[in-house]
Coordinates of C-alpha atoms in Angstrom, one line a residue:
X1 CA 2.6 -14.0 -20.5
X2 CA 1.1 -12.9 -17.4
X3 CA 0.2 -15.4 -15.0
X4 CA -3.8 -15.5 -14.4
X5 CA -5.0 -15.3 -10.8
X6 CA -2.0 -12.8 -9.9
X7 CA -2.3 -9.3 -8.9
X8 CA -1.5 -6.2 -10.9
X9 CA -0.1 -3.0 -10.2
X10 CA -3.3 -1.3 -9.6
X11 CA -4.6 -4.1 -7.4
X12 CA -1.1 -3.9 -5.3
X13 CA -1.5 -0.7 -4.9
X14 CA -5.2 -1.0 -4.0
X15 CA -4.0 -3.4 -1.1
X16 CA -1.4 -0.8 -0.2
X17 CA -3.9 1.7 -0.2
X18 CA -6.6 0.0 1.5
X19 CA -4.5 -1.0 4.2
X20 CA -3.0 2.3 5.5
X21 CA -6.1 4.2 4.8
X22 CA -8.2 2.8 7.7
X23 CA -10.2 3.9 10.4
X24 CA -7.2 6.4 11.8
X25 CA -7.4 9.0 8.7
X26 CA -11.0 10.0 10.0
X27 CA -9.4 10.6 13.7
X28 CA -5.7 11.4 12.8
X29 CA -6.4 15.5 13.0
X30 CA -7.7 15.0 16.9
X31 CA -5.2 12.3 17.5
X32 CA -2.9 14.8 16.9
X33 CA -4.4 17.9 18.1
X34 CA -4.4 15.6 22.2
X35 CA -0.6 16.7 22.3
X36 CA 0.3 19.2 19.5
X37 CA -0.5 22.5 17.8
X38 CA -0.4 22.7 13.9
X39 CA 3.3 23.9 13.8
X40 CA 4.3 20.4 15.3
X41 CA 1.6 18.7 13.8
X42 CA 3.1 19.3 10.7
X43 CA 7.3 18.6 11.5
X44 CA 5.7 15.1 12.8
X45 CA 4.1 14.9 9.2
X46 CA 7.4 16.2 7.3
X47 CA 9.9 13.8 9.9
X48 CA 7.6 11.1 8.8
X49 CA 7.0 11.7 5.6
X50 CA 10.9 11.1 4.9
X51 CA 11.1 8.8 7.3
X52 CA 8.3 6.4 5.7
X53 CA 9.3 7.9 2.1
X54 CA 13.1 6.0 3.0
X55 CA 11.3 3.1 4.0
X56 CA 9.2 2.5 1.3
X57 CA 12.2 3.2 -1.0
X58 CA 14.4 0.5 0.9
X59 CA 11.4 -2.0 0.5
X60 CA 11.9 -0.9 -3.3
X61 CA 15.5 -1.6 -3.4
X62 CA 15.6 -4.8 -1.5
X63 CA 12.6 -5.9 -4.1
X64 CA 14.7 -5.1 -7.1
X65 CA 17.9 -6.9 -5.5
X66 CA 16.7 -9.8 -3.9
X67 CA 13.5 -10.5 -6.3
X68 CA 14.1 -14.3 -4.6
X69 CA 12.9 -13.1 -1.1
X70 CA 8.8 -12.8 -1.9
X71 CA 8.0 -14.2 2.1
X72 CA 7.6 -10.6 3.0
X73 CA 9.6 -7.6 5.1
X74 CA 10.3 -10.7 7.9
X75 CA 12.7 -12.3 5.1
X76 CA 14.9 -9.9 5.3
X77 CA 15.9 -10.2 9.0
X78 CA 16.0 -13.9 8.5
X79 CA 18.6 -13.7 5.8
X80 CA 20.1 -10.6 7.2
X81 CA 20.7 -11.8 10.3
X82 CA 19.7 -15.4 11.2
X83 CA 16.3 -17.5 11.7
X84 CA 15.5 -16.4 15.4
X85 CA 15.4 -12.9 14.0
X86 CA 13.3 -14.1 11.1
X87 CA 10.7 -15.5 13.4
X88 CA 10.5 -12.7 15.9
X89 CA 10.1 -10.7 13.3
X90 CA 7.4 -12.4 11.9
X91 CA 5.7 -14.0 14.9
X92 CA 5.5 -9.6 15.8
X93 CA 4.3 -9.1 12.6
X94 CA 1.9 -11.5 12.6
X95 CA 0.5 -10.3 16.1
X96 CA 0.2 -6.6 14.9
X97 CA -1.9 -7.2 12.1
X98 CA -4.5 -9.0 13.9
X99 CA -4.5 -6.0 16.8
X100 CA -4.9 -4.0 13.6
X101 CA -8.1 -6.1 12.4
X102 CA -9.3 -6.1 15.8
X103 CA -8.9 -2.1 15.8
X104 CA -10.8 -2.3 12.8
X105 CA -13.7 -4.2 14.0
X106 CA -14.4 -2.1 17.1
X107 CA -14.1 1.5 15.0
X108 CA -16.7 -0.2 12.4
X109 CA -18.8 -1.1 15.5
X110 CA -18.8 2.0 16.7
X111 CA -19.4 3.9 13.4
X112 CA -22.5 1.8 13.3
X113 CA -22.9 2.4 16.9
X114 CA -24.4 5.9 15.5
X115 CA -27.3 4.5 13.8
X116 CA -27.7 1.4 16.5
X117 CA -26.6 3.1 20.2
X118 CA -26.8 -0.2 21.6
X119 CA -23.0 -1.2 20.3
X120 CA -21.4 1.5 21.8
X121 CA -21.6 0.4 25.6
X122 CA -19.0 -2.3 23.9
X123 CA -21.1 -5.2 25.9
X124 CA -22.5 -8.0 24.4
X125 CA -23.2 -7.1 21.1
X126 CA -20.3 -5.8 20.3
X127 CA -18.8 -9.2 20.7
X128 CA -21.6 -10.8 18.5
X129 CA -21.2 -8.5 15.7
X130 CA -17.2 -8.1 15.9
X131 CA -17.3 -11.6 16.1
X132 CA -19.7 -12.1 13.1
X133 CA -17.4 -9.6 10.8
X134 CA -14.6 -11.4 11.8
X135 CA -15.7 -14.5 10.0
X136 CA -17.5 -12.8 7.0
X137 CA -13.7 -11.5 6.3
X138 CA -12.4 -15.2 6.8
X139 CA -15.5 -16.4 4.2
X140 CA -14.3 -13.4 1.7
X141 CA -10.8 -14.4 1.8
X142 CA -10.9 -18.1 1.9
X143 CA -12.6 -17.8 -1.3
X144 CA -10.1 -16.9 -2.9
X145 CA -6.9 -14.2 -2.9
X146 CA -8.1 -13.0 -6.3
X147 CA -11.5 -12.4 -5.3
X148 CA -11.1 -10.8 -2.2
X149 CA -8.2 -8.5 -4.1
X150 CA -11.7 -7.2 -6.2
X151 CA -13.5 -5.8 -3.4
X152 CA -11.1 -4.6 -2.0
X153 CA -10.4 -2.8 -4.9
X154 CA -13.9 -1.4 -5.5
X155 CA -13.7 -0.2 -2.0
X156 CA -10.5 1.5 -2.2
X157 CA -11.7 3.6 -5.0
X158 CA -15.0 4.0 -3.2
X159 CA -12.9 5.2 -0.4
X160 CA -10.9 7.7 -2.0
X161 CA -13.8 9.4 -3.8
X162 CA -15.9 9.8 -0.4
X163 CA -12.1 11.3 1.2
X164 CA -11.6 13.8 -1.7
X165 CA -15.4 15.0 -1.1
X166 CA -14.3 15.4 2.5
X167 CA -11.5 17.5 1.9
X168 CA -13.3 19.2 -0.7
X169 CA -15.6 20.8 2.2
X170 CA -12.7 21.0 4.6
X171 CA -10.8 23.2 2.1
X172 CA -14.3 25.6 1.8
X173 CA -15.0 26.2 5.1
X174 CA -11.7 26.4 6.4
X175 CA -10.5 30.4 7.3
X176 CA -7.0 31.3 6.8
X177 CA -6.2 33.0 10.0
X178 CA -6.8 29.4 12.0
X179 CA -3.8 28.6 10.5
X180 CA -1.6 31.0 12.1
X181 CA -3.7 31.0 15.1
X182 CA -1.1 29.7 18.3
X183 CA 0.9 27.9 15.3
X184 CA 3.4 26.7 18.1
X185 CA 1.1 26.1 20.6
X186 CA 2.9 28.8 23.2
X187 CA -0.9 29.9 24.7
X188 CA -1.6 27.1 25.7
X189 CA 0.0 25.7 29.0
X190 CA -1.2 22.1 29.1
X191 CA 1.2 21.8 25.7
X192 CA 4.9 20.4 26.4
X193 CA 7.3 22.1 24.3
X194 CA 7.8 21.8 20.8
X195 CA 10.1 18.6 20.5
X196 CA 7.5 16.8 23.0
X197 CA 5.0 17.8 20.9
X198 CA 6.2 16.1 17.6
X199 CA 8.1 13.0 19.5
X200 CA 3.8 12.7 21.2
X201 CA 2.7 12.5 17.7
X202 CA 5.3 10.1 16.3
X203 CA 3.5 6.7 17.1
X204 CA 0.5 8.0 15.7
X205 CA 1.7 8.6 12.3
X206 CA 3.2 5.2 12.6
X207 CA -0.2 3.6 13.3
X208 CA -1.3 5.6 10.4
X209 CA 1.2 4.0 7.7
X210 CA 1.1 0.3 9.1
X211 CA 0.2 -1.4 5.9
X212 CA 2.1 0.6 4.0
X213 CA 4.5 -3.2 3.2
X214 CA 1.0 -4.7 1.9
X215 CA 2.7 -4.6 -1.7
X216 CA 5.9 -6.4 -0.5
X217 CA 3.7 -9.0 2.2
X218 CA 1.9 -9.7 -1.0
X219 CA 4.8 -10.2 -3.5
X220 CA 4.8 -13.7 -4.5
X221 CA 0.9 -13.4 -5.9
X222 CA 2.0 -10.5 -7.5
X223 CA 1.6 -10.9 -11.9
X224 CA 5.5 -9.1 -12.2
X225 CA 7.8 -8.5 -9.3
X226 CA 8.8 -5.3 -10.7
X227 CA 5.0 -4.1 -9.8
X228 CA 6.1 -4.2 -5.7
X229 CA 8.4 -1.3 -5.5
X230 CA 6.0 0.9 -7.4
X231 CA 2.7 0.1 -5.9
X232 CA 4.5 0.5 -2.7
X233 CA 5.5 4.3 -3.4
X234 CA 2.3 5.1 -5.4
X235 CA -0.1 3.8 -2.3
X236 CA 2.5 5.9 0.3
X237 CA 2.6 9.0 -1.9
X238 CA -1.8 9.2 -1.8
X239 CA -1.8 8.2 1.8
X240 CA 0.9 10.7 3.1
X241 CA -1.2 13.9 0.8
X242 CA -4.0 12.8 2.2
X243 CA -3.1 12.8 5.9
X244 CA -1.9 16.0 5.8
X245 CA -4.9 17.6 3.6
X246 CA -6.9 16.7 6.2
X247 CA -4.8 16.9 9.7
X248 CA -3.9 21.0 8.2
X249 CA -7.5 21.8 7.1
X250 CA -9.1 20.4 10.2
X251 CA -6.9 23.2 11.9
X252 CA -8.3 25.6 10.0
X253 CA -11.7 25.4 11.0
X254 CA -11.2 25.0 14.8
X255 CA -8.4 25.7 17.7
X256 CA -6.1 23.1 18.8
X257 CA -8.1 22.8 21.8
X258 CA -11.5 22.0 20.7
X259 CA -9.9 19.3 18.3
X260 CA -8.1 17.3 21.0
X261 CA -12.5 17.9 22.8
X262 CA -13.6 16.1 19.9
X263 CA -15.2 13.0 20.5
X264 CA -14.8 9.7 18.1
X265 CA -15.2 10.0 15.3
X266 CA -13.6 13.5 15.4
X267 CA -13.9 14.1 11.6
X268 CA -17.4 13.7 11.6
X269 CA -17.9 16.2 14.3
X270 CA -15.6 18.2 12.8
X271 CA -17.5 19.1 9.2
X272 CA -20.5 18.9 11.1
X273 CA -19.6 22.1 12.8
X274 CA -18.7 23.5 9.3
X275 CA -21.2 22.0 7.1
X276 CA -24.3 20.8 9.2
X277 CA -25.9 17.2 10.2
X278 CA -25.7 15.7 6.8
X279 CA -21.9 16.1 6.8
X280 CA -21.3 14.1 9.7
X281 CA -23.6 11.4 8.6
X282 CA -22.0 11.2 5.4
X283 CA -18.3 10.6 7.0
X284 CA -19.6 8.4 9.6
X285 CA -20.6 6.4 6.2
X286 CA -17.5 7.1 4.7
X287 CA -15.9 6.1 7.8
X288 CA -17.9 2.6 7.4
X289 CA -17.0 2.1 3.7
X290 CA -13.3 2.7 4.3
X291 CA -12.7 0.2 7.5
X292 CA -14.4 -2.3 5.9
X293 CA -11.9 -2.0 2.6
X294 CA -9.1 -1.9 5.5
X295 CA -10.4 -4.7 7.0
X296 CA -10.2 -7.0 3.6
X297 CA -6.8 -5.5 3.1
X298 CA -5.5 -6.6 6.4
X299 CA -7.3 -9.8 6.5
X300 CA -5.1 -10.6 3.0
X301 CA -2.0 -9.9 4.9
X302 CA -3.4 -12.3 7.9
X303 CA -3.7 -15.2 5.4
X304 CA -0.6 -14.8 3.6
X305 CA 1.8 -13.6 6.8
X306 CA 1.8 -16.8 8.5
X307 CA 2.0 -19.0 5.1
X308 CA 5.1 -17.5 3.8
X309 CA 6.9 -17.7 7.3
X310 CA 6.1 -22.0 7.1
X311 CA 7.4 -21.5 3.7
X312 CA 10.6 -20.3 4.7
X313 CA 10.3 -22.8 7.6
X314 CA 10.6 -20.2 10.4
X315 CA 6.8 -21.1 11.5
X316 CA 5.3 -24.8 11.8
X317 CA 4.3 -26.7 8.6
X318 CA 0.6 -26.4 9.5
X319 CA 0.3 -23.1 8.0
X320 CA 1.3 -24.2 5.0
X321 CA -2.4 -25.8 4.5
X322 CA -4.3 -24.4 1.8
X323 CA -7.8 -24.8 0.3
X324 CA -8.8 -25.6 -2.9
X325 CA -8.8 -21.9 -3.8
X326 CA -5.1 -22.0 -2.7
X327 CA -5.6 -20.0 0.5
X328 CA -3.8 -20.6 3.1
X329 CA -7.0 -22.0 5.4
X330 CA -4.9 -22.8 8.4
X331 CA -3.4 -19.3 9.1
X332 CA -6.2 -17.7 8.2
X333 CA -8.8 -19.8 10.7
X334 CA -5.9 -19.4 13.6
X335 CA -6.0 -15.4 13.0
X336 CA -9.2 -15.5 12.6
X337 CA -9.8 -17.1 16.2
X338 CA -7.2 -14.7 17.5
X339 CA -9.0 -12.2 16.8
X340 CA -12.0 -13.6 18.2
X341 CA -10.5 -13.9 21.3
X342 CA -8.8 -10.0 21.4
X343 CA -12.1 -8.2 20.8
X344 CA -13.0 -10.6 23.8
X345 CA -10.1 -8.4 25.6
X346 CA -10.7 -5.3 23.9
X347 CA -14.8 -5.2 25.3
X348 CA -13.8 -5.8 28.8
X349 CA -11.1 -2.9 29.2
X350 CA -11.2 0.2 26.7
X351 CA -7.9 1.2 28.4
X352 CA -6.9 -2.3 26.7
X353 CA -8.1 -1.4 23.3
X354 CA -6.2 2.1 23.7
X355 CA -2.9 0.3 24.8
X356 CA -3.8 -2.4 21.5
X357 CA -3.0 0.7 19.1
X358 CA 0.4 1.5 20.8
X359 CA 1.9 -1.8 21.3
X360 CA 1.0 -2.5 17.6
X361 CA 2.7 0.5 16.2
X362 CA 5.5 -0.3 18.4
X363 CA 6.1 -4.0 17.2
X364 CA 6.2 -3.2 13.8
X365 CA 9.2 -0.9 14.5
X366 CA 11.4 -3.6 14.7
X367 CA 10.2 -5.2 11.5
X368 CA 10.9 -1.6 9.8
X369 CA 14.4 -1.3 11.4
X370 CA 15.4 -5.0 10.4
X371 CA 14.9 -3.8 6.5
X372 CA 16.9 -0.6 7.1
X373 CA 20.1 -2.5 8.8
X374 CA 19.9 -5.0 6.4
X375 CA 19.8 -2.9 3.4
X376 CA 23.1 -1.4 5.6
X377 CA 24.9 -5.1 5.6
X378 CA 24.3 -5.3 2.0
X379 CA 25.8 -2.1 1.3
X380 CA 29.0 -2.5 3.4
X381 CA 28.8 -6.2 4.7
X382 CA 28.2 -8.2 1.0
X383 CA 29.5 -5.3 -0.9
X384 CA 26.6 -5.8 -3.4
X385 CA 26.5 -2.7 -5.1
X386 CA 30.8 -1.4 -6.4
X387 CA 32.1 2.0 -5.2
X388 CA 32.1 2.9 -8.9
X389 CA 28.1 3.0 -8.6
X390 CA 26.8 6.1 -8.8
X391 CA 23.7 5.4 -7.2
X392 CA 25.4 3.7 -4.0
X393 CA 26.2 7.6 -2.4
X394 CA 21.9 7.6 -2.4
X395 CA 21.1 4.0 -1.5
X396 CA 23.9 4.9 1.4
X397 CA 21.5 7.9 2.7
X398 CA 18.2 6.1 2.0
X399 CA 19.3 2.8 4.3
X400 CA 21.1 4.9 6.8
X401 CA 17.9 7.3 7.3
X402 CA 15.5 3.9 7.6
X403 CA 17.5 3.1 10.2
X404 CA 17.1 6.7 12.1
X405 CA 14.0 7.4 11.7
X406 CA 12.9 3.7 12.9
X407 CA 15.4 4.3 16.2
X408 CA 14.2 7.9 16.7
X409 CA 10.1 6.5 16.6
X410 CA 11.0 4.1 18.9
X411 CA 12.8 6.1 21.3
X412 CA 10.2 8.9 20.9
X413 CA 7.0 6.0 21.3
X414 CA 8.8 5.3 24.6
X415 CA 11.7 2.4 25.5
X416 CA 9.3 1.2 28.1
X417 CA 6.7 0.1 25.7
X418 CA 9.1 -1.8 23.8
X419 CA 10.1 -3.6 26.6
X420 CA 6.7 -4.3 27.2
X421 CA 6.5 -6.1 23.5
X422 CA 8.7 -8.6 24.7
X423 CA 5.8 -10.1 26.3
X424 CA 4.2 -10.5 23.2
X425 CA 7.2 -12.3 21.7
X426 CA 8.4 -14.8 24.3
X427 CA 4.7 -16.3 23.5
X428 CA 5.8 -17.1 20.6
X429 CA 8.7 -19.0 21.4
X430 CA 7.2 -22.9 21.8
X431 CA 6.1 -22.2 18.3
X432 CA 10.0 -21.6 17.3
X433 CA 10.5 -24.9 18.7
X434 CA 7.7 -26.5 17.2
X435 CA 9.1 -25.1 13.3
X436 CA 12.6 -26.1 14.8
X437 CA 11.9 -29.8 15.2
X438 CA 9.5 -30.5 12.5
X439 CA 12.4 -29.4 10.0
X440 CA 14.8 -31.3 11.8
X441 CA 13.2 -34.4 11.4
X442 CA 12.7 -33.5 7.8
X443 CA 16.5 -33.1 7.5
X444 CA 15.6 -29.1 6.1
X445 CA 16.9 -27.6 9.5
X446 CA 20.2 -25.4 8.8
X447 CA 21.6 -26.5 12.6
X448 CA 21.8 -29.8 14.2
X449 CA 21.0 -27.9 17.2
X450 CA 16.8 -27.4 18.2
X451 CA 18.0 -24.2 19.2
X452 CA 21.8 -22.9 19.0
X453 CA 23.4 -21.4 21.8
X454 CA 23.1 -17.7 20.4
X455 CA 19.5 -18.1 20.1
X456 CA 19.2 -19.9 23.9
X457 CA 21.0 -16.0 25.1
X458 CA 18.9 -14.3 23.0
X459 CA 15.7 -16.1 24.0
X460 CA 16.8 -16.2 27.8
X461 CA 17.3 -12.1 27.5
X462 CA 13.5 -11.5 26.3
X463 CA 12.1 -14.0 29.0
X464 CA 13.9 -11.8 31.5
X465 CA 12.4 -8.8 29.5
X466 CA 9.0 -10.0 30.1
X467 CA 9.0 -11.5 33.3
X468 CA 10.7 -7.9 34.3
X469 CA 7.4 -6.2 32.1
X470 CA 4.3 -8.6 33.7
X471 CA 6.4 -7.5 37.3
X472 CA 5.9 -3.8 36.7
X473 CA 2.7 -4.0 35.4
X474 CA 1.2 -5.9 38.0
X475 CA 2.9 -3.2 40.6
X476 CA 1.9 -0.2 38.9
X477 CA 5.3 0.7 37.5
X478 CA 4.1 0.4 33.7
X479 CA 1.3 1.7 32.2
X480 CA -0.7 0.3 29.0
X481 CA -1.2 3.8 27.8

């Protein structure tokens, strides 16, 4: 019997769904277009698409052989490879999916910026009404994990139907010789060459599939475990067709050039060249309908992220509060204020709110990469699966290519950045203590130790990573960008 108040397959995959079809589809083609022709546009799309294709396909095999770890993709680096791990991970986790919701507030402010000009100077009112959203999601969720799974259902399917349509008119007015037109981008001198071009257009596509673990982050409400693994691959298989319908088609109805011109929202501008006024009104709706359905999706995961890590004690036992819905209150009211206090950042420097997008993309990297080397330490390390396994040979090339493709983004999204993220994590350090001595007391820590020697290195090396980041910062050296 199925347990009632779980989620099914279709409401995973809804959540799945909803979370990596955002804001960014209805930009992604001039996103793109900034640094790349269509010829790299599209090996970005095919490196990624087997790049995210192995991920999603490890977070399938780690579901199936460790149906015990439900906490989320962090679980997996703090069995894999120790509790300090396990918190970075999801202390980074936790951090990029409020940027995200914050990212998703401003583009909904500024899609209803069209019809009310006044929140697009990003002053006062744009902290009012990305403040007011912020708690609406907070009601929503708090009410329940169950009910908030519905709308966000009913807006996933909204959202699909209104991108279909789009790419219905895309696929009209598009002419075929715009395809071929400067395919490589070799007319155009303000274009790097062709490897630049794809490695410019890696974090993008990165930030365009965070989300894409919603399934897994959501695992232990799900009705059977089984359900993960697919809704996983079904909600990465629509997203990934639907990225490239519309990054390819957008080529086909104007020059490399005038995309990267477009201004935001670039879709809308976009069919309004090919299809009139009405066009671009209807996506700047569309654009409306689908960031709010993002914005319940990622709100779920801000309730539930910070729960499961209390759960498997590797954050402090007051996120382990829950209502009477059995919603974790705490998390969700902390996140919630964090946000609060972002878009407060965000409205004061746009460069700020540019940098958000980058710096998120590039902390969940690690997360990915931790799945990927510890899928790699059960093949070789645990000796899980027997060399008599005909399936081992694939789960070898699946794990190893995780791993790649998670080094090669990094590397491409630029090692300065991810020195920068240390910031980010050494602020989460006094709540690694805090975790660390409330379980000691309880007799549940795994070391007598507050924190082990290992950990002290480890911790000392970020601190030096950040000091070493807020230094060239503040002298120019490093650039938010």
């Amino acid at each position: 019997m199925e347990e009632k108040g779980k989620l099914g397959l279709w409401r995973l995959v809804a959540i799945v769904f909803g979370s990596v079809i955002g804001g960014s589809i209805f930009n992604i083609a001039q996103n793109m277009a900034h640094g790349a022709a269509l010829g790299s546009v599209l090996c970005a799309w095919g490196i990624t698409g087997i790049g995210i294709g192995m991920l999603v396909s490890t977070f399938k095999i780690l579901a199936k052989k460790r149906p015990d770890l439900t906490a989320g993709i962090y679980q997996y680096a703090q069995v894999g490879f120790g509790d300090w791990w396990g918190f970075n991970m999801a202390w980074g986790y936790w951090l990029c999916v409020i940027l995200g919701n914050v990212t998703y507030a401003v583009l909904l402010n500024d899609s209803i910026g069209a019809f009310l000009p006044v929140l697009n100077e990003h002053g006062w009112q744009t902290v009012v009404f990305g403040s007011v959203l912020i708690w609406l999601m907070y009601y929503i969720v708090t009410r329940g994990i169950q009910s908030a799974s519905y709308i966000n259902t009913l807006l996933s399917v909204l959202k699909f139907s209104c991108i279909i349509f789009i790419i219905i008119i895309l696929a009209v007015s598009a002419k075929v010789g715009m395809f071929t037109l400067d395919f490589w981008g070799n007319l155009n001198p303000e274009l790097p060459s062709v490897g630049a071009q794809v490695s410019s257009c890696m974090l993008v596509t990165i930030w365009s599939f965070l989300g894409i673990e919603g399934a897994v982050m959501m695992s232990s409400r799900a009705k059977r475990h089984s359900d993960v693994g697919k809704a996983t691959i079904t909600g990465f298989l629509l997203a990934l067709m639907l990225y490239i319908l519309v990054t390819t088609l957008c080529f086909g109805i104007m020059t490399q050039p005038e995309l990267a011109a477009l201004p935001n929202p670039s879709l809308a501008y976009a069919l309004e060249v090919c299809a009139g006024p009405w066009a671009k009104w209807f996506v700047i709706s569309a654009i409306i309908l689908s960031v709010a359905g993002g914005f319940v999706a990622w709100t779920l995961l801000c309730a539930q992220t910070p729960y499961e890590g209390a759960v498997e004690k590797i954050l402090p036992r007051q996120f382990l509060s829950v209502n009477r819905h059995g919603v974790p209150a705490y998390g969700m009211r902390v996140s919630s204020i964090a946000m609060t206090l972002c878009l407060l950042l965000v409205v004061t420097a746009e460069d700020v709110y540019l940098a958000a997008v980058n710096l998120a993309s590039m902390m969940i990297l690690p997360c990915y990469l931790c799945c990927g080397l510890y899928l790699l330490k059960l093949i070789f390390c645990n000796r899980v699966w027997t060399s008599r396994n005909k399936k081992l040979p694939a789960i070898i090339v699946i794990a190893s290519g995780t791993t790649i493709y998670c080094i090669y983004s990094i590397w491409a999204g630029s090692l300065s950045l991810l020195v920068m993220t240390s910031m980010f994590y050494t602020a989460g350090f006094p709540f690694f203590i805090m975790a660390r001595r409330q379980h000691r007391q309880n007799g549940t820590s795994s070391t007598d130790k507050i924190i082990s020697t290992r950990e002290s290195v480890m911790s000392g090396v970020m601190l030096i990573l950040a000091c070493l980041s807020i230094y060239m910062l503040a002298t120019g050296r490093f650039a938010l960008s």
